[in-house]
Amino acid sequence: MSNTRHMLSVLALSLSMALSVLPAQAALPLSVDGQDMPSLAPVVEQVTPAVVNILVSGKKVTRQEIPEQFRFFFGPDMPDAQVQEQPFQALGSGVIIDAAKGYVITNHHVIDGADEIKVTLKDGREVKAKKIGEDQQSDIALLQIKADGLTEIKLANSEQLRVGDFAIAIGNPFGLGQTVTSGIISALGRSGLNIENIENFIQTDAAINSGNSGGALVNLRGELIGINTAILGPNGGNIGIGFAIPSNMVRDLSEQILKYGEVRRGVLGIMGGELTSDLAKAFGTDKQQGAFVNQVMPNSAADVAGIKAGDIIVKLNGKAVRSFGELRANIATMGAGKTVILGVIRDGKEQEVSVTLKQADLSETKASVLHPALEGATLGNSEPGSKVTGVVITKLEQRSPAAQAGLQKDDVIVGVNRTRINNLQELRTAMKNRADILALNIRRGDATLYLVLR
């Protein structure tokens, strides 16, 4: 018994020392054999009402290729593939960031293709959610719910995070219901993982599993530091390597979605890579981290600001740049038109350059992201000075759903449900809250026609 008391005393002392940085409200003394034991219960009780479970349902269009011998037997009218709609359901998590307006942040992949989104609150209430907007490249989506008595999580400044900070992950793993795990920040600025197109992840060893996507990663003050997104695991289970989208990226992207209905991505207009020790030596700097500029695009934001090939970007708005991937992700989540200050090393000397970001090129996109009936078509903006201004079908797969709907290559979409369309951005806006039936106004040569999508 004395040995047991001694072990408990040592454990209590170790935990007290390790968690001495906890704010007062996060440490709940629990008496164990006369020793006060710290607890995360108070901060967990504070934030868990703001983390929700998400259930989505919808239909996915699948294409099953038909063997060549069958197509030969039935002749040229036989389609290349059989198109089917298959119902699906998926589970995930979300975080309430504005209780008054009912805004909920989650991952794009959680609600991708959903026809119906249901949110379950911690108190058991179930409400329907409306999708406000999403960004596939950064894997962020913004929903809205209507309910009384909601609780929100305040967003922290993720630039102030340090490796070794404590972190708490909250979500709905495997549909079990709300679950809390804890760990530390294992690394910052993770990129090049090929998880998403734009990557600047927080890495944590707090257990994250399937269903945690869209859930909260919070600090010991109960502030949101990230949205849990992905794990690295051979069998889809937790091995202590999880990734979250930083709260500053979440803030920038959600503000753009609320303002414009979409993300208007900023772009520098450079190509480059990581700063290596050989490059640093060749260009006369002792810096070991940064983004090396290989090429500057003509008339880009970087070109206008005076950035040159061979420059080494080491700071963004006063904060150190660890890699080219981190710089790209941070710039991409800032809105077009924002002005940033870059710390640039040129000829071995550091200088500051002010750059006003231009909007990323939205000249082409896969039509299936707008409507499943348009799968197989690629859309692009009409060329400046074209006879007809609108959205052009630049590519079309034969016998695809888009082709079966009646679209043809070089068709120009000039209207949706009697709303004039001049470019891809306007088409996205018109189709964002699509009705059950969409009437596309098409210019085909000199003819005008309507195609109805259901």
Coordinates of C-alpha atoms in Angstrom, one line a residue:
M1 CA 0.0 0.0 0.0
S2 CA 2.9 2.4 0.8
N3 CA 4.4 1.8 -2.6
T4 CA 1.0 2.6 -4.2
R5 CA 0.8 5.8 -2.2
H6 CA 4.4 6.7 -3.3
M7 CA 3.6 6.0 -7.0
L8 CA 0.5 8.2 -6.8
S9 CA 2.4 11.0 -5.1
V10 CA 5.1 10.9 -7.8
L11 CA 2.4 10.8 -10.6
A12 CA 0.5 13.7 -9.1
L13 CA 3.7 15.8 -8.7
S14 CA 4.7 15.0 -12.3
L15 CA 1.3 15.9 -13.7
S16 CA 1.2 19.1 -11.7
M17 CA 4.6 20.2 -13.0
A18 CA 3.8 19.2 -16.6
L19 CA 0.5 21.1 -16.6
S20 CA 1.7 24.1 -14.6
V21 CA 1.1 26.2 -17.7
L22 CA -2.6 25.5 -17.6
P23 CA -4.9 28.5 -17.1
A24 CA -6.7 28.4 -13.8
Q25 CA -10.0 27.4 -15.3
A26 CA -8.5 24.3 -17.0
A27 CA -7.1 22.7 -13.9
L28 CA -9.7 20.9 -11.7
P29 CA -8.2 19.6 -8.5
L30 CA -9.2 16.0 -7.9
S31 CA -8.1 14.5 -4.5
V32 CA -6.4 11.1 -4.9
D33 CA -4.9 9.8 -1.6
G34 CA -4.5 13.4 -0.4
Q35 CA -2.9 14.7 -3.6
D36 CA -4.5 17.2 -5.9
M37 CA -4.7 15.9 -9.5
P38 CA -5.0 18.3 -12.5
S39 CA -7.8 17.7 -15.0
L40 CA -8.8 18.9 -18.5
A41 CA -12.4 18.5 -17.6
P42 CA -13.3 22.2 -17.2
V43 CA -11.9 23.2 -20.6
V44 CA -13.5 20.2 -22.3
E45 CA -16.9 21.0 -20.7
Q46 CA -16.5 24.6 -22.0
V47 CA -15.9 23.7 -25.7
T48 CA -17.6 20.4 -26.4
P49 CA -21.1 22.0 -26.9
A50 CA -19.6 23.8 -29.9
V51 CA -18.5 20.6 -31.6
V52 CA -21.2 18.9 -33.7
N53 CA -21.7 15.5 -35.4
I54 CA -22.5 15.7 -39.2
L55 CA -24.5 13.1 -41.2
V56 CA -24.7 13.6 -44.9
S57 CA -26.6 11.7 -47.6
G58 CA -26.8 12.0 -51.3
K59 CA -26.2 10.2 -54.6
K60 CA -23.0 9.7 -56.5
V61 CA -22.8 9.2 -60.2
T62 CA -20.7 6.2 -61.1
R63 CA -19.5 5.1 -64.6
Q64 CA -19.0 1.4 -65.3
E65 CA -17.1 0.8 -68.5
I66 CA -18.8 -1.6 -71.0
P67 CA -16.5 -4.2 -72.6
E68 CA -15.4 -3.5 -76.2
Q69 CA -16.9 -6.7 -77.5
F70 CA -20.4 -5.6 -76.4
R71 CA -20.0 -2.2 -78.0
F72 CA -18.9 -3.9 -81.2
F73 CA -21.9 -6.3 -81.1
F74 CA -24.5 -3.7 -80.5
G75 CA -23.0 -1.1 -82.9
P76 CA -21.9 2.5 -82.6
D77 CA -25.0 3.6 -80.6
M78 CA -23.9 1.5 -77.7
P79 CA -22.5 3.8 -74.9
D80 CA -18.9 3.4 -73.7
A81 CA -20.1 3.2 -70.1
Q82 CA -23.2 2.7 -68.0
V83 CA -23.9 5.7 -65.8
Q84 CA -25.6 5.0 -62.4
E85 CA -26.6 7.0 -59.4
Q86 CA -25.8 5.3 -56.1
P87 CA -27.0 6.6 -52.7
F88 CA -24.5 7.2 -50.0
Q89 CA -24.2 8.3 -46.4
A90 CA -21.2 9.7 -44.6
L91 CA -20.3 10.8 -41.1
G92 CA -18.0 13.7 -39.9
S93 CA -17.7 16.5 -37.4
G94 CA -18.0 20.3 -37.4
V95 CA -17.3 23.3 -35.2
I96 CA -19.7 26.2 -34.4
I97 CA -17.7 29.4 -34.9
D98 CA -20.6 31.9 -34.7
A99 CA -23.5 31.0 -32.3
A100 CA -25.6 34.0 -33.2
K101 CA -25.7 33.3 -37.0
G102 CA -25.3 29.5 -36.7
Y103 CA -22.1 29.2 -38.8
V104 CA -20.4 25.8 -38.7
I105 CA -17.0 25.0 -40.2
T106 CA -16.2 21.5 -41.5
N107 CA -14.2 19.8 -44.2
H108 CA -15.2 19.9 -47.8
H109 CA -14.7 16.2 -48.1
V110 CA -17.2 15.6 -45.3
I111 CA -20.1 17.2 -47.2
D112 CA -18.9 16.7 -50.8
G113 CA -21.8 15.6 -53.0
A114 CA -24.3 15.8 -50.2
D115 CA -28.0 16.4 -51.0
E116 CA -28.9 16.6 -47.3
I117 CA -26.8 17.6 -44.3
K118 CA -27.9 16.9 -40.8
V119 CA -26.2 18.3 -37.7
T120 CA -26.5 16.7 -34.3
L121 CA -25.7 19.0 -31.3
K122 CA -24.2 17.7 -28.1
D123 CA -27.6 18.0 -26.3
G124 CA -29.1 15.6 -28.9
R125 CA -31.0 18.1 -31.0
E126 CA -30.8 17.3 -34.8
V127 CA -31.1 20.2 -37.3
K128 CA -30.7 20.5 -41.0
A129 CA -27.8 22.5 -42.3
K130 CA -27.5 24.8 -45.3
K131 CA -24.2 24.9 -47.3
I132 CA -23.0 28.5 -47.5
G133 CA -19.8 27.8 -49.5
E134 CA -16.8 25.5 -49.8
D135 CA -13.2 25.4 -51.1
Q136 CA -12.1 22.0 -52.4
Q137 CA -8.4 22.9 -52.6
S138 CA -8.0 23.8 -48.9
D139 CA -10.7 21.3 -47.8
I140 CA -12.9 23.8 -46.0
A141 CA -16.7 24.2 -46.1
L142 CA -19.0 26.6 -44.3
L143 CA -22.5 25.5 -43.2
Q144 CA -25.3 27.3 -41.4
I145 CA -27.9 26.0 -38.9
K146 CA -30.8 27.5 -37.1
A147 CA -31.1 26.6 -33.4
D148 CA -31.4 28.4 -30.1
G149 CA -28.8 28.2 -27.3
L150 CA -25.8 27.5 -29.5
T151 CA -22.2 27.6 -28.2
E152 CA -19.3 28.9 -30.3
I153 CA -15.5 28.4 -30.1
K154 CA -13.3 31.4 -30.4
L155 CA -10.6 31.2 -33.0
A156 CA -7.0 31.5 -31.8
N157 CA -4.1 33.0 -33.7
S158 CA -2.4 29.9 -35.1
E159 CA 0.8 31.9 -35.9
Q160 CA 1.5 31.9 -32.1
L161 CA 1.5 28.1 -31.9
R162 CA 4.7 26.4 -30.9
V163 CA 5.8 22.8 -31.2
G164 CA 5.2 21.2 -27.8
D165 CA 2.0 23.2 -27.0
F166 CA -0.7 21.0 -25.6
A167 CA -3.7 20.2 -27.9
I168 CA -7.1 18.6 -27.5
A169 CA -9.0 17.0 -30.4
I170 CA -12.8 16.7 -30.3
G171 CA -14.9 14.9 -32.9
N172 CA -17.0 11.9 -33.9
P173 CA -14.7 9.0 -34.7
F174 CA -16.3 6.0 -36.4
G175 CA -19.7 7.4 -35.6
L176 CA -19.3 6.5 -31.9
G177 CA -20.4 10.0 -30.7
Q178 CA -18.4 12.9 -29.3
T179 CA -15.0 11.8 -28.3
V180 CA -12.1 13.8 -26.7
T181 CA -8.4 13.0 -27.0
S182 CA -5.3 15.0 -26.1
G183 CA -1.7 15.4 -27.1
I184 CA 0.8 18.1 -28.3
I185 CA 1.6 20.0 -31.4
S186 CA 4.2 17.7 -33.0
A187 CA 5.1 20.0 -36.0
L188 CA 4.0 23.1 -37.9
G189 CA 3.8 24.0 -41.6
R190 CA 3.5 20.5 -42.9
S191 CA 3.2 20.4 -46.7
G192 CA 4.0 18.1 -49.6
L193 CA 1.8 15.3 -48.2
N194 CA -0.5 15.2 -51.3
I195 CA -3.5 15.2 -49.0
E196 CA -4.9 18.5 -50.4
N197 CA -3.9 20.9 -53.1
I198 CA -3.1 23.7 -50.5
E199 CA -1.3 22.4 -47.4
N200 CA 0.0 24.1 -44.3
F201 CA -0.9 21.6 -41.7
I202 CA -0.6 21.5 -37.9
Q203 CA 0.7 18.0 -37.0
T204 CA -0.5 16.5 -33.7
D205 CA -0.3 13.2 -31.8
A206 CA -3.7 13.7 -30.3
A207 CA -5.7 10.7 -31.6
I208 CA -7.6 11.4 -34.8
N209 CA -9.6 8.8 -36.6
S210 CA -12.1 8.4 -39.4
G211 CA -15.1 10.6 -38.5
N212 CA -12.9 13.2 -36.7
S213 CA -12.7 15.1 -40.0
G214 CA -14.1 18.6 -39.5
G215 CA -13.7 18.4 -35.7
A216 CA -11.9 20.8 -33.4
L217 CA -8.3 21.0 -32.3
V218 CA -8.2 23.4 -29.4
N219 CA -5.7 24.8 -27.0
L220 CA -5.9 24.8 -23.2
R221 CA -7.8 28.1 -23.2
G222 CA -10.5 26.4 -25.2
E223 CA -9.7 28.3 -28.4
L224 CA -9.8 26.7 -31.8
I225 CA -6.3 26.3 -33.2
G226 CA -7.2 24.0 -36.1
I227 CA -9.8 21.9 -38.0
N228 CA -8.9 18.2 -37.9
T229 CA -8.6 16.9 -41.5
A230 CA -6.4 13.9 -42.1
I231 CA -4.3 11.2 -40.6
L232 CA -1.2 9.3 -41.7
G233 CA -1.9 5.6 -41.1
P234 CA -1.3 2.4 -43.1
N235 CA -4.8 1.0 -42.2
G236 CA -6.8 4.2 -41.8
G237 CA -6.3 4.1 -38.0
N238 CA -4.5 6.5 -35.6
I239 CA -0.8 6.0 -35.2
G240 CA -0.2 9.4 -33.6
I241 CA 0.3 11.4 -36.8
G242 CA -2.8 13.6 -37.5
F243 CA -3.1 16.9 -39.4
A244 CA -5.3 20.0 -38.9
I245 CA -5.9 23.1 -40.9
P246 CA -4.6 26.1 -38.9
S247 CA -7.3 28.5 -37.5
N248 CA -5.9 31.5 -39.4
M249 CA -6.5 29.7 -42.7
V250 CA -10.0 28.8 -41.5
R251 CA -10.6 32.4 -40.6
D252 CA -9.4 33.8 -43.9
L253 CA -11.3 31.3 -46.0
S254 CA -14.6 31.5 -44.1
E255 CA -14.5 35.3 -44.3
Q256 CA -14.1 35.1 -48.1
I257 CA -16.9 32.6 -48.4
L258 CA -19.2 34.8 -46.4
K259 CA -18.3 37.9 -48.4
Y260 CA -18.3 36.5 -51.9
G261 CA -19.9 33.1 -51.7
E262 CA -16.6 31.5 -52.7
V263 CA -12.9 31.8 -52.1
R264 CA -11.2 34.5 -54.2
R265 CA -7.7 33.1 -53.9
G266 CA -4.7 35.4 -53.8
V267 CA -1.7 34.6 -56.0
L268 CA 1.9 36.0 -56.1
G269 CA 2.8 34.7 -59.6
I270 CA 6.0 32.9 -58.9
M271 CA 7.5 29.4 -59.4
G272 CA 10.1 28.0 -57.1
G273 CA 11.0 25.5 -54.5
E274 CA 12.6 24.9 -51.1
L275 CA 15.8 26.7 -50.1
T276 CA 18.6 24.1 -49.8
S277 CA 21.9 24.5 -48.1
D278 CA 23.6 24.5 -51.6
L279 CA 21.4 27.3 -52.8
A280 CA 21.8 29.3 -49.6
K281 CA 25.6 29.0 -50.0
A282 CA 25.5 29.9 -53.7
F283 CA 23.4 33.0 -53.1
G284 CA 25.4 34.2 -50.1
T285 CA 23.1 33.7 -47.2
D286 CA 23.3 31.7 -44.0
K287 CA 19.5 31.2 -43.9
Q288 CA 18.5 27.6 -43.9
Q289 CA 14.8 27.9 -44.5
G290 CA 12.8 29.9 -47.0
A291 CA 11.3 29.8 -50.5
F292 CA 13.6 30.1 -53.5
V293 CA 12.1 31.9 -56.6
N294 CA 13.0 30.2 -59.8
Q295 CA 10.7 32.3 -62.1
V296 CA 8.4 35.3 -61.9
M297 CA 5.4 35.3 -64.2
P298 CA 5.1 38.4 -66.4
N299 CA 2.6 41.0 -65.2
S300 CA 2.0 39.1 -62.0
A301 CA 1.7 40.6 -58.5
A302 CA 5.3 39.6 -57.8
D303 CA 6.5 41.1 -61.1
V304 CA 4.7 44.4 -60.5
A305 CA 6.2 44.5 -57.0
G306 CA 9.8 43.9 -58.3
I307 CA 10.4 40.3 -57.1
K308 CA 13.1 38.7 -59.3
A309 CA 14.2 35.2 -60.1
G310 CA 16.9 34.2 -57.6
D311 CA 15.3 36.0 -54.7
I312 CA 14.8 34.1 -51.5
I313 CA 11.6 34.8 -49.6
V314 CA 12.3 34.3 -45.8
K315 CA 9.4 36.3 -44.2
L316 CA 5.7 36.9 -44.8
N317 CA 4.2 39.8 -42.8
G318 CA 7.1 39.6 -40.4
K319 CA 6.8 35.8 -39.8
A320 CA 9.5 33.4 -40.9
V321 CA 8.8 31.4 -44.0
R322 CA 9.9 27.8 -43.5
S323 CA 9.2 26.4 -46.9
F324 CA 7.9 27.2 -50.4
G325 CA 4.8 25.1 -49.7
E326 CA 4.0 27.0 -46.5
L327 CA 4.4 30.3 -48.4
R328 CA 2.1 29.1 -51.2
A329 CA -0.6 27.9 -48.8
N330 CA -0.5 31.2 -46.8
I331 CA -0.7 33.3 -49.9
A332 CA -3.4 31.2 -51.4
T333 CA -5.7 31.5 -48.4
M334 CA -5.4 35.3 -48.4
G335 CA -7.9 37.1 -50.5
A336 CA -7.1 38.7 -53.8
G337 CA -6.4 42.4 -53.4
K338 CA -4.7 42.0 -50.0
T339 CA -1.3 43.7 -49.5
V340 CA 1.5 41.6 -47.9
I341 CA 5.0 42.5 -46.8
L342 CA 7.7 39.9 -48.0
G343 CA 11.1 39.7 -46.5
V344 CA 13.4 39.0 -49.4
I345 CA 17.1 38.2 -49.6
R346 CA 18.8 39.5 -52.8
D347 CA 22.5 39.7 -53.3
G348 CA 23.0 38.4 -49.7
K349 CA 21.0 41.4 -48.2
E350 CA 17.5 41.2 -46.8
Q351 CA 14.9 43.8 -47.8
E352 CA 11.2 44.3 -47.5
V353 CA 8.9 44.3 -50.6
S354 CA 5.2 45.2 -50.5
V355 CA 3.0 43.1 -52.8
T356 CA -0.7 43.4 -53.6
L357 CA -2.0 40.0 -54.5
K358 CA -3.9 39.3 -57.7
Q359 CA -6.7 36.9 -58.0
A360 CA -5.8 33.3 -59.0
D361 CA -6.8 32.3 -62.5
L362 CA -10.2 30.8 -62.5
S363 CA -10.2 30.2 -66.3
E364 CA -11.0 26.5 -66.3
T365 CA -12.8 23.9 -64.1
K366 CA -14.4 20.5 -64.2
A367 CA -18.1 21.0 -64.7
S368 CA -19.0 18.0 -62.4
V369 CA -18.2 20.2 -59.3
L370 CA -21.1 22.4 -60.3
H371 CA -23.7 19.7 -61.2
P372 CA -23.4 15.9 -61.5
A373 CA -25.3 16.0 -64.8
L374 CA -22.3 18.0 -66.2
E375 CA -19.8 15.3 -65.5
G376 CA -17.4 14.8 -68.5
A377 CA -17.4 18.5 -69.5
T378 CA -14.6 21.0 -68.8
L379 CA -15.6 24.7 -68.6
G380 CA -13.6 27.8 -69.4
N381 CA -14.1 31.5 -69.8
S382 CA -14.7 32.9 -73.3
E383 CA -11.7 34.6 -74.8
P384 CA -11.5 38.4 -74.5
G385 CA -13.1 40.0 -77.6
S386 CA -15.1 36.9 -78.4
K387 CA -18.3 37.3 -80.4
V388 CA -20.3 35.7 -77.5
T389 CA -19.3 36.2 -73.8
G390 CA -20.0 33.4 -71.4
V391 CA -18.7 30.0 -70.3
V392 CA -17.3 27.7 -73.0
I393 CA -17.4 23.9 -73.1
T394 CA -13.7 23.5 -73.8
K395 CA -13.6 19.7 -73.5
L396 CA -16.3 17.0 -73.6
E397 CA -15.9 13.3 -73.0
Q398 CA -18.0 11.2 -75.5
R399 CA -21.0 9.5 -74.0
S400 CA -20.5 11.2 -70.7
P401 CA -23.5 12.5 -68.6
A402 CA -22.8 16.0 -70.0
A403 CA -22.8 14.7 -73.6
Q404 CA -26.0 12.7 -72.9
A405 CA -27.6 15.9 -71.5
G406 CA -27.1 17.4 -74.9
L407 CA -24.0 19.6 -74.5
Q408 CA -21.5 19.9 -77.3
K409 CA -17.9 21.0 -77.4
D410 CA -17.6 24.8 -78.0
D411 CA -21.1 25.4 -76.7
V412 CA -21.3 28.7 -74.8
I413 CA -23.4 28.9 -71.6
V414 CA -24.8 32.4 -71.5
G415 CA -27.5 32.0 -68.9
V416 CA -28.9 29.9 -66.0
N417 CA -32.6 30.0 -65.2
R418 CA -32.8 33.4 -67.1
T419 CA -29.9 34.8 -65.2
R420 CA -27.2 36.2 -67.6
I421 CA -23.8 34.5 -67.2
N422 CA -20.5 36.2 -68.4
N423 CA -17.9 34.0 -66.7
L424 CA -17.1 31.0 -64.5
Q425 CA -17.4 33.0 -61.3
E426 CA -21.0 34.1 -62.2
L427 CA -21.9 30.6 -63.2
R428 CA -20.7 29.3 -59.8
T429 CA -22.7 31.9 -58.0
A430 CA -25.8 31.1 -60.1
M431 CA -25.5 27.3 -59.5
K432 CA -24.4 27.5 -55.8
N433 CA -28.0 27.1 -54.5
R434 CA -29.2 25.1 -57.5
A435 CA -32.9 24.3 -57.9
D436 CA -34.3 20.9 -58.7
I437 CA -34.4 21.9 -62.4
L438 CA -31.8 24.1 -64.1
A439 CA -32.3 25.6 -67.5
L440 CA -29.0 26.4 -69.3
N441 CA -29.2 29.0 -72.1
I442 CA -26.7 27.9 -74.7
R443 CA -25.3 29.6 -77.8
R444 CA -24.3 27.1 -80.4
G445 CA -22.9 28.8 -83.5
D446 CA -25.6 31.3 -84.4
A447 CA -28.4 29.4 -82.7
T448 CA -29.8 29.8 -79.2
L449 CA -31.3 26.9 -77.3
Y450 CA -32.1 25.7 -73.7
L451 CA -31.0 22.5 -72.1
V452 CA -32.8 21.4 -69.0
L453 CA -30.9 19.6 -66.2
R454 CA -32.6 17.6 -63.4

